[in-house]
Amino acid sequence: FLLILSLGFVYYSHRITKWLAYDDEGGYLYAAWRIFLGELPYRDFLTPQLPVFLYPGALVLGTFNYSIFAARLWATTLTLATLALLFLTVRRIWGDVAAFAALLLALVQREIYWAARFFRPEAPMLFWGMLGLFFFALGYSGKRRWLLALSGVALALSTMSKLFGALTMAGVGLFLLAEGFRTRDWHATLTTGLSIGLPFIAVVGAITGLFSLLTPNFLDAVLGHHLRQGSGTPLVQVVKKGLFLYWDYVSSQPVYTLLSVFGIGVIIWKREHLGSLFAWQLPTALSFLLISRGLQGRHLTYLVPSLAALAGRGVSALYCIMSNHRERSVISVLGAVAAVASLAIALRPHWEHNALVASWEEQEDTRTWVSYIQEHTAPDDAVMSDYPGLNFYAQRRTTPKAAGISRGAAKGGQITGAELIEEIETYDVKMVLLNVAHGSHQFVMLRDYETFKYYLQTNFYLAMRRKYDYRLLEVYAKEDLWDGTKVNADFGHQLELTGYRWEEDRVAPGHDLQVSLRWHGKTTMPEDYLVTLRLFDSRGHVWGMGSKRLVDLDKGTYWDERGLERAILYPTSQWPPGETTIQLFQLPVDPATPPGEYTARLRVHAEGRWNGLQTLDKEDNYKGYDFQIGHTSVIPAEDPPDPAALPIRQRTNTAVAPGLRLLGFNVSQERAYPGDTLIISTFWNSTADLSEDYTWQLALADGIGQTWQQASYSPVRSDLPTSTWRKGQILCGKHDFVVDAGTPAGEYALEGALLQDGDPKKTIYLGSITVHGRERSFEVPSIPHMLNAHFGDHITLLGYAMKKEAKAGDDLQLTLYWQADGNVRVSYNVFTHLVNQQNRLWGQKDGVPKKGDAPTTSWLRGEIIEDGYAIPVQESAPPGIYRVAVGMYDSETGLRLPCTNDEGEPLESDRILLAEVHVK
């Protein structure tokens, strides 16, 4: 017996502090901690737990310096004491075989294992309940009233440890009632009932009266927690819920249940009247058919000792049946084997479940969170947490209502978001920890959760989103604790980027840069937006791009086909105003990217549309589509990429110099307008350490072999000359080759040559380029409305022609007259906006000049470009006076070209307003 208990102690305490993130236990630890500091439960903080559990637990916790190990060992000790009492009681009634079987069956049972390993009220409830049954069994058989009185006291303490302990007393009452009917000695039955009942009532009444006197909230805090949960649920659903509980409990341990039923049959058959004390505990579970709150198997923990006792009786009966056979020597062995086998089969599911529980282990989760909370709050600060256990470990108080947070308290309305908001302001809460998505079942169950969440998002800063065990927590703080770069980037008055943090800002080619972005939704958004990240070098070449939908998550989850809980992701069109989120984005770096410093830019845009939301400064000036989110570094690759996996469209794998091969190249386009920029990407492989510096030359030759233009570059980059390349390196170079604006139309050959000291080592044909031509005019025509507005350094809007009237639903015809006074290096789009006097847009037409045939890069000095637009007027445009606004912007970045009038004065919003238009 002592050996089994000793092994039980080892079994229960094995890896007992490896997992600290048990949410229910955390709330109990917090309550015990505050009690030890002198606070009164139910008055100073809300808790549904009862004094006989809390106060001894507080004493143990405080005595051992708030040691979680000591608190859990206290539960282990109480559980082992329960098992010892079970053994002694069963042994007295049925003998050694039944006692040892019951002991083993109870020791491994999963609810008992759970009660023994965690600081919960089940352990004291079980101990006092089993002590009450032990005293009752002794007192009832010996007619000793003092033992019956002690039984009543113990059962009262069980009830005041956890309310379900009262069901054990109810089982004793059913037993006495049955005995009265059996013996017809109602006087003896009444005497026995009073002997146990009066002490029970006295102790329960004394504790209830004392705490009701100290705090009027006692009964509401304890009973309200249970009675409010599921209130209003139709009776049929309540009964179904109770029946499902029974089925789930029985089906998860079928052999255990059969042994218990067999034990009840033996008790009835042999008329073991005292043994029926355990059997009469079972009908008390029918009370769950009337309980509206959520039910779990742990709510039947109070029955486990009785079930173990009954199953132990079944095992001993099985052994006796077999061992009473004539062939005693053989059959006795078979009986022992049958008894052991039944025990093993009954305990197997519990053993496996317990092994799983014992395997749970944290990766410093609790300690990491404790360090964060303590680092960012003072000892006297209030921290509101979805899990008060974190408050206990961090030694930070929470608010009275938040101390009692649970699914039932939130869902049942015992705690509301409005009350929590009031407490946040009253107690000057500095930090709120909110569990969203995975595992969330407390704050998110508040009946007015949306109001509570909006309050946090608009009155606190979202500082962090990180897992606590498997749960995802968001940190809201009074001070902005964001540990990355804080910004205020406004995207079209719809979204605001408030911070970014590089998780990986140094990466080798072929891998991902990772950045966390913090967002704030400023208003209801009409579309679902994507965030695209691009990596640029100093010359504006892109070396990586990653795009992902901008989403948020909250309390919605689902279970996938593997049984894993997944968060529902909400796109921006479903965000309420004020929504805040943190999302991790990846920026893949192209393989063969040269090492060096790069910048990352971010763009927010709708799916299928590259033009994004305009970024705005504090004065509402447009800053383009892109926002720069810092500098990053690409480090040399440890291993070169597989050439076959490189994005090479034209593969050559040609030796162009000793120790150097050109693996291939890409040309951005085969057709171009004069002034266009061709991007030529080349992929190089050094097959040996290089000592020479080479130059890469690009040339455009006409049909008769005459070189029209040429330009020279470093093969990769000027700060990475080939003399620094080492054996095995594979690097990519990107080069801008501008087709001269004066290039005549025709077919041209694009050639590349590797030069050493000006001498070509190898010439490579890169393909044919078709250059489009167009008619040009250098004479200024007659212009109805002269302007002389200037855009940038080399573009002038000489004037325009436009009708002064238009009809809603028709097109407004507009002709613009441009003149270039120098080379324009960027292809700009023209925008034409029809706006009313309140600057609301009622018509728009954007595009490259002359419907794409005359990009600004093709303009020659002095050239006149006659540029026509048909601006569609919206059918819903009300009659009135309108203006047409004209300007230019970079189609790639969205940045507008600075605009001045003929006197050199800057124009508002970099646009010029044309004459009034009357819309009918």
Tab-separated table of N, CA and C in Angstrom, residues 689-775:
chain	number	residue	atom	x	y	z
A	689	ASP	N	39.108	31.948	-59.061
A	689	ASP	CA	39.351	33.260	-58.482
A	689	ASP	C	39.805	34.199	-59.589
A	690	LEU	N	39.175	35.376	-59.668
A	690	LEU	CA	39.493	36.318	-60.733
A	690	LEU	C	40.435	37.394	-60.216
A	691	SER	N	41.339	37.817	-61.083
A	691	SER	CA	42.281	38.885	-60.722
A	691	SER	C	42.142	40.098	-61.624
A	692	GLU	N	41.400	39.937	-62.742
A	692	GLU	CA	41.250	41.030	-63.690
A	692	GLU	C	39.918	41.749	-63.483
A	693	ASP	N	39.889	43.046	-63.796
A	693	ASP	CA	38.657	43.819	-63.780
A	693	ASP	C	38.145	43.946	-65.213
A	694	TYR	N	36.928	43.485	-65.436
A	694	TYR	CA	36.322	43.517	-66.750
A	694	TYR	C	35.212	44.566	-66.791
A	695	THR	N	34.904	45.001	-68.035
A	695	THR	CA	33.815	45.945	-68.277
A	695	THR	C	32.807	45.288	-69.195
A	696	TRP	N	31.532	45.569	-68.928
A	696	TRP	CA	30.449	45.027	-69.760
A	696	TRP	C	29.896	46.178	-70.586
A	697	GLN	N	29.917	45.998	-71.922
A	697	GLN	CA	29.473	47.049	-72.837
A	697	GLN	C	28.243	46.599	-73.602
A	698	LEU	N	27.243	47.494	-73.676
A	698	LEU	CA	26.038	47.227	-74.440
A	698	LEU	C	25.987	48.191	-75.610
A	699	ALA	N	25.518	47.681	-76.760
A	699	ALA	CA	25.473	48.512	-77.964
A	699	ALA	C	24.227	48.198	-78.767
A	700	LEU	N	23.726	49.208	-79.464
A	700	LEU	CA	22.574	49.074	-80.349
A	700	LEU	C	23.060	49.355	-81.764
A	701	ALA	N	22.948	48.350	-82.636
A	701	ALA	CA	23.461	48.484	-84.008
A	701	ALA	C	22.310	48.395	-85.001
A	702	ASP	N	22.383	49.202	-86.087
A	702	ASP	CA	21.303	49.175	-87.069
A	702	ASP	C	21.502	48.034	-88.052
A	703	GLY	N	20.652	48.000	-89.080
A	703	GLY	CA	20.643	46.874	-90.003
A	703	GLY	C	21.907	46.720	-90.832
A	704	ILE	N	22.680	47.767	-90.944
A	704	ILE	CA	23.893	47.650	-91.754
A	704	ILE	C	25.136	47.523	-90.866
A	705	GLY	N	24.890	47.232	-89.596
A	705	GLY	CA	26.009	46.984	-88.695
A	705	GLY	C	26.601	48.218	-88.069
A	706	GLN	N	25.979	49.384	-88.311
A	706	GLN	CA	26.504	50.612	-87.733
A	706	GLN	C	26.013	50.763	-86.287
A	707	THR	N	26.937	51.000	-85.365
A	707	THR	CA	26.570	51.177	-83.961
A	707	THR	C	25.865	52.507	-83.784
A	708	TRP	N	24.641	52.423	-83.285
A	708	TRP	CA	23.858	53.647	-83.122
A	708	TRP	C	24.158	54.307	-81.775
A	709	GLN	N	24.314	53.501	-80.744
A	709	GLN	CA	24.678	54.010	-79.420
A	709	GLN	C	25.247	52.867	-78.602
A	710	GLN	N	26.019	53.195	-77.575
A	710	GLN	CA	26.590	52.180	-76.706
A	710	GLN	C	26.832	52.779	-75.324
A	711	ALA	N	26.942	51.863	-74.305
A	711	ALA	CA	27.183	52.279	-72.918
A	711	ALA	C	27.952	51.188	-72.209
A	712	SER	N	28.791	51.571	-71.252
A	712	SER	CA	29.639	50.614	-70.536
A	712	SER	C	29.259	50.568	-69.060
A	713	TYR	N	29.417	49.385	-68.443
A	713	TYR	CA	29.027	49.144	-67.060
A	713	TYR	C	30.023	48.187	-66.411
A	714	SER	N	29.987	48.138	-65.116
A	714	SER	CA	30.629	47.032	-64.407
A	714	SER	C	29.721	45.825	-64.575
A	715	PRO	N	30.240	44.600	-64.750
A	715	PRO	CA	29.369	43.434	-64.999
A	715	PRO	C	28.259	43.262	-63.956
A	716	VAL	N	28.551	43.602	-62.708
A	716	VAL	CA	27.529	43.495	-61.664
A	716	VAL	C	27.271	44.851	-61.033
A	717	ARG	N	28.277	45.403	-60.401
A	717	ARG	CA	28.137	46.697	-59.736
A	717	ARG	C	29.526	47.272	-59.545
A	718	SER	N	29.638	48.600	-59.568
A	718	SER	CA	30.946	49.240	-59.531
A	718	SER	C	31.713	48.922	-58.253
A	719	ASP	N	30.992	48.698	-57.125
A	719	ASP	CA	31.689	48.386	-55.886
A	719	ASP	C	31.974	46.897	-55.731
A	720	LEU	N	31.651	46.092	-56.796
A	720	LEU	CA	31.973	44.667	-56.807
A	720	LEU	C	32.706	44.328	-58.103
A	721	PRO	N	33.900	44.887	-58.292
A	721	PRO	CA	34.649	44.596	-59.525
A	721	PRO	C	34.970	43.107	-59.615
A	722	THR	N	35.141	42.642	-60.826
A	722	THR	CA	35.374	41.207	-61.033
A	722	THR	C	36.642	40.717	-60.346
A	723	SER	N	37.581	41.588	-60.063
A	723	SER	CA	38.820	41.155	-59.400
A	723	SER	C	38.570	40.699	-57.967
A	724	THR	N	37.378	41.000	-57.435
A	724	THR	CA	37.054	40.569	-56.072
A	724	THR	C	36.247	39.275	-56.060
A	725	TRP	N	35.900	38.754	-57.226
A	725	TRP	CA	35.074	37.554	-57.290
A	725	TRP	C	35.917	36.321	-56.987
A	726	ARG	N	35.296	35.389	-56.296
A	726	ARG	CA	35.982	34.158	-55.928
A	726	ARG	C	35.343	32.967	-56.635
A	727	LYS	N	36.070	31.895	-56.680
A	727	LYS	CA	35.639	30.697	-57.387
A	727	LYS	C	34.283	30.210	-56.871
A	728	GLY	N	33.399	29.914	-57.823
A	728	GLY	CA	32.097	29.349	-57.480
A	728	GLY	C	30.989	30.373	-57.344
A	729	GLN	N	31.315	31.659	-57.309
A	729	GLN	CA	30.268	32.658	-57.148
A	729	GLN	C	29.385	32.740	-58.390
A	730	ILE	N	28.084	32.928	-58.153
A	730	ILE	CA	27.131	33.208	-59.222
A	730	ILE	C	26.428	34.502	-58.857
A	731	LEU	N	26.580	35.507	-59.726
A	731	LEU	CA	26.042	36.835	-59.446
A	731	LEU	C	25.261	37.341	-60.652
A	732	CYS	N	24.293	38.188	-60.356
A	732	CYS	CA	23.482	38.791	-61.411
A	732	CYS	C	23.772	40.286	-61.474
A	733	GLY	N	23.853	40.817	-62.673
A	733	GLY	CA	23.986	42.249	-62.871
A	733	GLY	C	22.782	42.783	-63.639
A	734	LYS	N	22.321	43.978	-63.270
A	734	LYS	CA	21.199	44.604	-63.963
A	734	LYS	C	21.640	45.971	-64.460
A	735	HIS	N	21.352	46.247	-65.741
A	735	HIS	CA	21.866	47.464	-66.374
A	735	HIS	C	20.749	48.165	-67.138
A	736	ASP	N	20.710	49.491	-66.982
A	736	ASP	CA	19.746	50.313	-67.721
A	736	ASP	C	20.380	50.771	-69.026
A	737	PHE	N	19.725	50.452	-70.125
A	737	PHE	CA	20.199	50.892	-71.432
A	737	PHE	C	19.090	51.741	-72.053
A	738	VAL	N	19.329	53.049	-72.151
A	738	VAL	CA	18.315	53.988	-72.613
A	738	VAL	C	18.402	54.126	-74.134
A	739	VAL	N	17.273	53.845	-74.802
A	739	VAL	CA	17.189	54.055	-76.252
A	739	VAL	C	17.084	55.557	-76.483
A	740	ASP	N	18.027	56.103	-77.175
A	740	ASP	CA	18.069	57.550	-77.367
A	740	ASP	C	16.755	58.055	-77.949
A	741	ALA	N	16.289	59.201	-77.441
A	741	ALA	CA	15.009	59.754	-77.889
A	741	ALA	C	15.012	60.059	-79.388
A	742	GLY	N	16.168	60.266	-79.968
A	742	GLY	CA	16.229	60.575	-81.397
A	742	GLY	C	16.427	59.361	-82.274
A	743	THR	N	16.347	58.166	-81.724
A	743	THR	CA	16.565	56.946	-82.497
A	743	THR	C	15.458	56.771	-83.531
A	744	PRO	N	15.833	56.612	-84.803
A	744	PRO	CA	14.813	56.414	-85.843
A	744	PRO	C	14.114	55.069	-85.667
A	745	ALA	N	12.924	54.974	-86.247
A	745	ALA	CA	12.210	53.705	-86.208
A	745	ALA	C	12.963	52.663	-87.011
A	746	GLY	N	12.891	51.387	-86.558
A	746	GLY	CA	13.546	50.323	-87.299
A	746	GLY	C	13.928	49.166	-86.403
A	747	GLU	N	14.594	48.166	-87.016
A	747	GLU	CA	15.071	46.989	-86.304
A	747	GLU	C	16.544	47.187	-85.949
A	748	TYR	N	16.894	46.864	-84.702
A	748	TYR	CA	18.258	47.032	-84.221
A	748	TYR	C	18.713	45.753	-83.525
A	749	ALA	N	20.001	45.556	-83.561
A	749	ALA	CA	20.600	44.423	-82.854
A	749	ALA	C	21.177	44.922	-81.541
A	750	LEU	N	20.832	44.235	-80.473
A	750	LEU	CA	21.379	44.554	-79.145
A	750	LEU	C	22.520	43.586	-78.883
A	751	GLU	N	23.701	44.132	-78.629
A	751	GLU	CA	24.886	43.312	-78.434
A	751	GLU	C	25.554	43.645	-77.117
A	752	GLY	N	26.160	42.615	-76.515
A	752	GLY	CA	26.927	42.800	-75.292
A	752	GLY	C	28.349	42.304	-75.512
A	753	ALA	N	29.311	43.007	-74.917
A	753	ALA	CA	30.711	42.606	-75.075
A	753	ALA	C	31.428	42.756	-73.751
A	754	LEU	N	32.269	41.773	-73.409
A	754	LEU	CA	33.098	41.852	-72.208
A	754	LEU	C	34.436	42.457	-72.612
A	755	LEU	N	34.806	43.542	-71.953
A	755	LEU	CA	36.030	44.259	-72.302
A	755	LEU	C	37.058	44.114	-71.202
A	756	GLN	N	38.317	44.017	-71.621
A	756	GLN	CA	39.440	44.093	-70.689
A	756	GLN	C	40.383	45.181	-71.193
A	757	ASP	N	40.501	46.264	-70.386
A	757	ASP	CA	41.312	47.425	-70.785
A	757	ASP	C	40.858	47.970	-72.133
A	758	GLY	N	39.540	47.945	-72.362
A	758	GLY	CA	38.982	48.510	-73.593
A	758	GLY	C	38.938	47.546	-74.748
A	759	ASP	N	39.582	46.378	-74.646
A	759	ASP	CA	39.588	45.409	-75.741
A	759	ASP	C	38.513	44.354	-75.503
A	760	PRO	N	37.670	44.090	-76.502
A	760	PRO	CA	36.619	43.087	-76.323
A	760	PRO	C	37.200	41.675	-76.209
A	761	LYS	N	36.753	40.924	-75.178
A	761	LYS	CA	37.152	39.532	-75.023
A	761	LYS	C	36.143	38.598	-75.682
A	762	LYS	N	34.876	39.021	-75.637
A	762	LYS	CA	33.820	38.185	-76.207
A	762	LYS	C	32.609	39.070	-76.471
A	763	THR	N	31.984	38.923	-77.656
A	763	THR	CA	30.772	39.663	-78.001
A	763	THR	C	29.613	38.681	-78.076
A	764	ILE	N	28.481	39.082	-77.458
A	764	ILE	CA	27.304	38.204	-77.377
A	764	ILE	C	26.124	38.933	-78.009
A	765	TYR	N	25.428	38.244	-78.920
A	765	TYR	CA	24.208	38.797	-79.506
A	765	TYR	C	23.076	38.590	-78.493
A	766	LEU	N	22.426	39.691	-78.100
A	766	LEU	CA	21.391	39.638	-77.064
A	766	LEU	C	19.983	39.699	-77.618
A	767	GLY	N	19.832	39.932	-78.904
A	767	GLY	CA	18.502	39.918	-79.481
A	767	GLY	C	18.213	41.131	-80.328
A	768	SER	N	17.025	41.105	-80.944
A	768	SER	CA	16.594	42.180	-81.841
A	768	SER	C	15.632	43.100	-81.102
A	769	ILE	N	15.808	44.403	-81.307
A	769	ILE	CA	14.949	45.409	-80.677
A	769	ILE	C	14.244	46.198	-81.778
A	770	THR	N	12.921	46.236	-81.707
A	770	THR	CA	12.136	47.033	-82.655
A	770	THR	C	11.831	48.381	-82.024
A	771	VAL	N	12.288	49.449	-82.688
A	771	VAL	CA	12.045	50.796	-82.186
A	771	VAL	C	10.917	51.422	-82.996
A	772	HIS	N	9.868	51.876	-82.280
A	772	HIS	CA	8.718	52.490	-82.936
A	772	HIS	C	9.017	53.963	-83.214
A	773	GLY	N	8.613	54.434	-84.374
A	773	GLY	CA	8.742	55.842	-84.687
A	773	GLY	C	7.376	56.511	-84.754
A	774	ARG	N	7.348	57.802	-84.855
A	774	ARG	CA	6.105	58.546	-85.009
A	774	ARG	C	6.427	59.897	-85.647
A	775	GLU	N	5.381	60.518	-86.160
A	775	GLU	CA	5.577	61.833	-86.743
A	775	GLU	C	5.790	62.857	-85.635
